[in-house]
């Protein structure tokens, strides 16, 4: 929850990864790189990632 002098707000998004035909695509280091990119973009935008 974030706030400033006169407001309190909370904005959450739920993103679901659904590859075509349920094939495992986040293997061989792709998952680690994707987590790093998400963390980097969140830090640039001042966002908080609750869970991956």
mmCIF file of C-alpha atoms in Angstrom:
data_model
loop_
_atom_site.group_PDB
_atom_site.id
_atom_site.type_symbol
_atom_site.label_atom_id
_atom_site.label_comp_id
_atom_site.label_asym_id
_atom_site.label_seq_id
_atom_site.Cartn_x
_atom_site.Cartn_y
_atom_site.Cartn_z
ATOM 1 C CA UNK A 1 0.000 0.000 0.000
ATOM 2 C CA UNK A 2 1.369 3.409 -0.932
ATOM 3 C CA UNK A 3 0.368 6.838 0.275
ATOM 4 C CA UNK A 4 1.263 10.484 0.167
ATOM 5 C CA UNK A 5 -0.072 13.547 2.045
ATOM 6 C CA UNK A 6 -3.708 13.087 1.126
ATOM 7 C CA UNK A 7 -4.314 9.683 -0.515
ATOM 8 C CA UNK A 8 -3.759 5.992 0.085
ATOM 9 C CA UNK A 9 -3.824 3.602 -2.863
ATOM 10 C CA UNK A 10 -3.048 0.032 -3.794
ATOM 11 C CA UNK A 11 -2.914 -1.227 -7.368
ATOM 12 C CA UNK A 12 -2.156 -4.885 -8.080
ATOM 13 C CA UNK A 13 -1.921 -6.870 -11.302
ATOM 14 C CA UNK A 14 -2.081 -10.642 -11.665
ATOM 15 C CA UNK A 15 -0.250 -11.927 -14.742
ATOM 16 C CA UNK A 16 -0.547 -15.541 -15.877
ATOM 17 C CA UNK A 17 1.954 -17.111 -18.285
ATOM 18 C CA UNK A 18 0.189 -19.586 -20.608
ATOM 19 C CA UNK A 19 2.385 -20.973 -23.400
ATOM 20 C CA UNK A 20 0.779 -22.576 -26.414
ATOM 21 C CA UNK A 21 0.068 -26.298 -25.989
ATOM 22 C CA UNK A 22 1.372 -26.153 -22.370
ATOM 23 C CA UNK A 23 4.938 -26.825 -23.514
ATOM 24 C CA UNK A 24 7.680 -26.065 -20.975
ATOM 25 C CA UNK A 25 9.347 -22.919 -22.359
ATOM 26 C CA UNK A 26 10.911 -21.493 -19.190
ATOM 27 C CA UNK A 27 13.836 -23.939 -19.043
ATOM 28 C CA UNK A 28 17.627 -23.828 -19.431
ATOM 29 C CA UNK A 29 18.140 -20.456 -17.746
ATOM 30 C CA UNK A 30 15.284 -18.689 -19.517
ATOM 31 C CA UNK A 31 13.390 -18.518 -16.222
ATOM 32 C CA UNK A 32 16.318 -16.861 -14.418
ATOM 33 C CA UNK A 33 16.750 -14.291 -17.203
ATOM 34 C CA UNK A 34 13.015 -13.512 -17.235
ATOM 35 C CA UNK A 35 13.051 -12.956 -13.454
ATOM 36 C CA UNK A 36 16.056 -10.624 -13.829
ATOM 37 C CA UNK A 37 14.317 -8.606 -16.562
ATOM 38 C CA UNK A 38 11.116 -8.318 -14.507
ATOM 39 C CA UNK A 39 13.094 -7.154 -11.457
ATOM 40 C CA UNK A 40 15.034 -4.620 -13.549
ATOM 41 C CA UNK A 41 11.922 -3.123 -15.135
ATOM 42 C CA UNK A 42 10.130 -2.997 -11.773
ATOM 43 C CA UNK A 43 13.084 -1.152 -10.238
ATOM 44 C CA UNK A 44 13.147 1.370 -13.117
ATOM 45 C CA UNK A 45 9.444 2.090 -12.675
ATOM 46 C CA UNK A 46 9.439 2.070 -8.868
ATOM 47 C CA UNK A 47 7.127 -0.937 -8.725
ATOM 48 C CA UNK A 48 7.119 -3.750 -6.175
ATOM 49 C CA UNK A 49 7.044 -7.402 -7.278
ATOM 50 C CA UNK A 50 5.296 -9.419 -4.564
ATOM 51 C CA UNK A 51 5.835 -12.894 -5.971
ATOM 52 C CA UNK A 52 7.203 -14.693 -9.029
#
